[in-house]
PDB file of C-alpha atoms in Angstrom:
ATOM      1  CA  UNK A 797      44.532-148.208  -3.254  1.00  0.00           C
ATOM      2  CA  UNK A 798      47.018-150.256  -1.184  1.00  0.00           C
ATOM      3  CA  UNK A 799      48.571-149.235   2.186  1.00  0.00           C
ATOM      4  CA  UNK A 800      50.854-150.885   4.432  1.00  0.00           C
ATOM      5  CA  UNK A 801      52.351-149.163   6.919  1.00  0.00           C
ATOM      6  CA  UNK A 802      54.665-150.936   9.920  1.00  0.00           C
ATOM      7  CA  UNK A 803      55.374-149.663  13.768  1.00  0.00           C
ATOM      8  CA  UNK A 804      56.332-151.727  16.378  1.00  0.00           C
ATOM      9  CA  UNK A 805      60.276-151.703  16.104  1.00  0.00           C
ATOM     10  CA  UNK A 806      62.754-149.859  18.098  1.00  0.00           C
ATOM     11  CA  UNK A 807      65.790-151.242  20.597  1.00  0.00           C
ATOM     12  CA  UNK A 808      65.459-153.957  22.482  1.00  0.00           C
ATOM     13  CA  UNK A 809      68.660-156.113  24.468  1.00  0.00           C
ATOM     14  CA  UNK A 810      68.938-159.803  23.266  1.00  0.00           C
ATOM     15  CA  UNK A 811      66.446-162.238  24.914  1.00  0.00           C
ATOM     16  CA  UNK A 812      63.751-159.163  24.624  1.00  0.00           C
ATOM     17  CA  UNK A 813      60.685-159.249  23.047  1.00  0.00           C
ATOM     18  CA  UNK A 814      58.701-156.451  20.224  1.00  0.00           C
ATOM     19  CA  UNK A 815      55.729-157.012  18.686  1.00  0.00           C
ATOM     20  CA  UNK A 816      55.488-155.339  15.072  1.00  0.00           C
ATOM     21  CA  UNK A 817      52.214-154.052  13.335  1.00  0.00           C
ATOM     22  CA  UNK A 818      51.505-153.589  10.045  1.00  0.00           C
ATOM     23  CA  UNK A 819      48.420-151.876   9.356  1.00  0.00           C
ATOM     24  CA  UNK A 820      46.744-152.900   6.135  1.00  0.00           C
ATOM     25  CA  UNK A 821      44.440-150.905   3.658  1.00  0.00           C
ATOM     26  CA  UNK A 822      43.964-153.522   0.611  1.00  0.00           C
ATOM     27  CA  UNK A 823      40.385-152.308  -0.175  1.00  0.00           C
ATOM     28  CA  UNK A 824      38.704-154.089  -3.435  1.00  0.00           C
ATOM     29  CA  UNK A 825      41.696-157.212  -3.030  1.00  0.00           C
ATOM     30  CA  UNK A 826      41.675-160.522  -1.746  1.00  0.00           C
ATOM     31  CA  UNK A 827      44.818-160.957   0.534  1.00  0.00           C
ATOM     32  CA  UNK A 828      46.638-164.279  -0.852  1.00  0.00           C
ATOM     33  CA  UNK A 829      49.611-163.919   1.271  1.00  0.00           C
ATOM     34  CA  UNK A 830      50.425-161.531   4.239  1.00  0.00           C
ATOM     35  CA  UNK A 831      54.187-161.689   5.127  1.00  0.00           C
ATOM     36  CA  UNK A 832      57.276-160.180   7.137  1.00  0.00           C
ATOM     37  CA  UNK A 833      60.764-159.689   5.345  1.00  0.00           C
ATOM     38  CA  UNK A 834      63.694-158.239   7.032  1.00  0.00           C
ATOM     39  CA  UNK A 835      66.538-156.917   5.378  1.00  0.00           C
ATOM     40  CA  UNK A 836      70.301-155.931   7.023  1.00  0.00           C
ATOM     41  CA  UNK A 837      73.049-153.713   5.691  1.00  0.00           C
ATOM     42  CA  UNK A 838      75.034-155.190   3.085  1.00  0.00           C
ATOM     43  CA  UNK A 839      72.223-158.169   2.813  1.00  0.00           C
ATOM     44  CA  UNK A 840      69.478-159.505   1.093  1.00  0.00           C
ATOM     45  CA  UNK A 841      65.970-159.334   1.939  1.00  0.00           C
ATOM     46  CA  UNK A 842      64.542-162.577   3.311  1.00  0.00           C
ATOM     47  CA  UNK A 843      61.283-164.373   4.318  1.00  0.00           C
ATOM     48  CA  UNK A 844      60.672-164.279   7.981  1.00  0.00           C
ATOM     49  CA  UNK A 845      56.767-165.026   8.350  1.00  0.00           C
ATOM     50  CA  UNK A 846      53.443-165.340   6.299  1.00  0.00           C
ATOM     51  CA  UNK A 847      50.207-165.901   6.610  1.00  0.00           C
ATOM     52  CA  UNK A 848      47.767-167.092   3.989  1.00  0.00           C
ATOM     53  CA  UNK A 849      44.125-166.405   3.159  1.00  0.00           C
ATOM     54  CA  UNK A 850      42.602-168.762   5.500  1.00  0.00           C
ATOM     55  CA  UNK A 851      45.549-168.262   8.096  1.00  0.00           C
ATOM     56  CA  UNK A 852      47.884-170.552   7.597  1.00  0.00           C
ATOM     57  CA  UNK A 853      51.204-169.594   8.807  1.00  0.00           C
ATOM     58  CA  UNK A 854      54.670-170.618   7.655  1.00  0.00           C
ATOM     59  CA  UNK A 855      58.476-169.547   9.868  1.00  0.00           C
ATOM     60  CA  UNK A 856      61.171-169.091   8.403  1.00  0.00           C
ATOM     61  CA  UNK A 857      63.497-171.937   9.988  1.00  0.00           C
ATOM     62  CA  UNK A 858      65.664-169.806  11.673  1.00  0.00           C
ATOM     63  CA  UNK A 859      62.995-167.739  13.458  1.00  0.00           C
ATOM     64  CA  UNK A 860      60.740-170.730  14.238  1.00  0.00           C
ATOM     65  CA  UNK A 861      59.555-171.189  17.887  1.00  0.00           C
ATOM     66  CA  UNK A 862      60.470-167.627  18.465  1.00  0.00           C
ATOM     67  CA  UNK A 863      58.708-165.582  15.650  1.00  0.00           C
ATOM     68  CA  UNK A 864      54.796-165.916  15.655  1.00  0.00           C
ATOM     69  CA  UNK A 865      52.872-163.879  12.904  1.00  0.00           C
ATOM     70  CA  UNK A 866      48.859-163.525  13.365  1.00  0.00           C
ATOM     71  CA  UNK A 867      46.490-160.910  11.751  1.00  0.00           C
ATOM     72  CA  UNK A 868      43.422-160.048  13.501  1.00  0.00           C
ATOM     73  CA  UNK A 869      41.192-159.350  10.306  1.00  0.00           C
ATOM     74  CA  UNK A 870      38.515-156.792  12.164  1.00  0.00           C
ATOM     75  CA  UNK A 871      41.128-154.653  12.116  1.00  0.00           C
ATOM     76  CA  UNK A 872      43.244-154.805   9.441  1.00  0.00           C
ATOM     77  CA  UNK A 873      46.358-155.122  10.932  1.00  0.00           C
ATOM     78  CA  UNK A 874      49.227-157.461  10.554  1.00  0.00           C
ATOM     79  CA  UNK A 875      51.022-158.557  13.516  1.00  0.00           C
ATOM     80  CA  UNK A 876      54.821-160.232  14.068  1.00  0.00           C
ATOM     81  CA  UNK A 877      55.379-161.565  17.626  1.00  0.00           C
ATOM     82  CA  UNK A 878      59.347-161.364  17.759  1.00  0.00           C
ATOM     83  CA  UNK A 879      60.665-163.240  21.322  1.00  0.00           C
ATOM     84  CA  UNK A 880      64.012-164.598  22.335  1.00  0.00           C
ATOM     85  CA  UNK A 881      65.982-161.804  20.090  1.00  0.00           C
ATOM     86  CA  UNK A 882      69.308-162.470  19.017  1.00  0.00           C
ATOM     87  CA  UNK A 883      71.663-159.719  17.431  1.00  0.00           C
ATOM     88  CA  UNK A 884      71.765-160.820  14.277  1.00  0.00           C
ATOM     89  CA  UNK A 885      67.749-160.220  14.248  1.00  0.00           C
ATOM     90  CA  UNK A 886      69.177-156.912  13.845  1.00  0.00           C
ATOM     91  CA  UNK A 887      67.226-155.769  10.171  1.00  0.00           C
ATOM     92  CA  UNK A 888      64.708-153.277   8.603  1.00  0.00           C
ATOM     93  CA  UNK A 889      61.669-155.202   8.508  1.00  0.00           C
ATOM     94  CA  UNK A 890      59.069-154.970   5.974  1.00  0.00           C
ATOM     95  CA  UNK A 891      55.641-155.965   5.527  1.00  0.00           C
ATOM     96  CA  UNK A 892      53.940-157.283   2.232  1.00  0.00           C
ATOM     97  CA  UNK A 893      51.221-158.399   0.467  1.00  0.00           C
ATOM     98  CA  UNK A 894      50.273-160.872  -2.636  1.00  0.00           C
ATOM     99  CA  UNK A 895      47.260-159.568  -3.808  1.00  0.00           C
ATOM    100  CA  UNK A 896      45.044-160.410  -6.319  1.00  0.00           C
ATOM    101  CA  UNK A 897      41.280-159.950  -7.431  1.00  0.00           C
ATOM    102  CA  UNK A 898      40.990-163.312  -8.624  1.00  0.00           C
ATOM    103  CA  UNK A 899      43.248-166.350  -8.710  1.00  0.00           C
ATOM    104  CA  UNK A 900      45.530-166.544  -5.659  1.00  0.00           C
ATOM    105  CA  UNK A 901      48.949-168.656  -5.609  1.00  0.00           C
ATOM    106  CA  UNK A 902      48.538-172.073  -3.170  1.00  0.00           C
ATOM    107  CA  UNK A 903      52.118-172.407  -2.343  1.00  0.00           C
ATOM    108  CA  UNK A 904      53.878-170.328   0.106  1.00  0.00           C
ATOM    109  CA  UNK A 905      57.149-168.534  -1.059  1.00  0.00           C
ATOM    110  CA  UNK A 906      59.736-166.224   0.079  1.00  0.00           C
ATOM    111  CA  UNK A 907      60.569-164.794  -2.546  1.00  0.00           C
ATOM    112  CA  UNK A 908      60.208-160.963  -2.513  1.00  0.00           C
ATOM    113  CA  UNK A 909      59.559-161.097  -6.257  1.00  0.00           C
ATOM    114  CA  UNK A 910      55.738-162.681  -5.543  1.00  0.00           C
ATOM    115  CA  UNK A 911      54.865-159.884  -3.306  1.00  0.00           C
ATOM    116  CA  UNK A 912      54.086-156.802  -5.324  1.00  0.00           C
ATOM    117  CA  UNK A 913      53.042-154.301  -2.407  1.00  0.00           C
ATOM    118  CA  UNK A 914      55.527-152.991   0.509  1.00  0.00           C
ATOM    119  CA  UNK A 915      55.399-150.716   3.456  1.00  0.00           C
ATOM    120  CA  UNK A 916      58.536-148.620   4.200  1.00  0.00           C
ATOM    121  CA  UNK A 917      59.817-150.821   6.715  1.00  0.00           C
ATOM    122  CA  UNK A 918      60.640-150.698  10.492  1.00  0.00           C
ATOM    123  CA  UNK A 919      63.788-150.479  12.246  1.00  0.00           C
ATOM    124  CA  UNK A 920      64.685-153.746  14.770  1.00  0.00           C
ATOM    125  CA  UNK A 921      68.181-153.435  17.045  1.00  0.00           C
ATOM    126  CA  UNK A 922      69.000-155.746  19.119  1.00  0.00           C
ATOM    127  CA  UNK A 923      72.117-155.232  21.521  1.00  0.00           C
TER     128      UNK A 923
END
């Protein structure tokens, strides 16, 4: 049984900071990828940050050197270090997972397609 379930977002003035969490249940799976996607009215979701299964990390080029994603294993829990906001970080974001119980994929995408598990999503405005 898979969980992912997000907090962290909320209203925050541009320059601000949020950290998001994403607390993962993925019992009896090996986690290939870990990622963020965000998602605004009227557009498509897209690749902000993801993590792979020995923690390497790849940023979206328009959030790098202000979006930092980390996972702190112990715990289960996803994390996405947001700083410098802008308003047009404004988006629902959502965590995922590529999961498998054998073969895992080498090469990073962003491509919501390769990611087969969601959360509901959390709520970032930034004003």
């Amino acid at each position: 049984h898979v969980q992912l379930v997000e907090s962290g977002g909320g209203s925050v003035q541009a320059g601000g900071s949020l950290r998001l969490s994403c607390a993962v249940s993925t019992i009896s799976y090996k986690r290939c990828f870990m990622a963020w996607f965000r998602q605004a009215p009227g557009k498509e979701r897209e690749g902000v940050a993801q993590i792979d299964s020995i923690g390497g990390t790849t940023i979206a080029d328009s959030m790098k050197g202000r979006f930092t994603i980390s996972q702190d294993n112990a715990k289960n829990t996803l994390f996405l270090q947001m700083n410098s906001l802008k308003p047009e970080d404004t988006a629902k974001y959502y965590c995922a997972a590529d999961l498998s119980r054998g073969y895992c994929r080498t090469v990073p995408t962003f491509l919501p397609r390769d990611f087969a598990y969601w959360g509901q999503g959390t709520q970032v405005t930034v004003s």
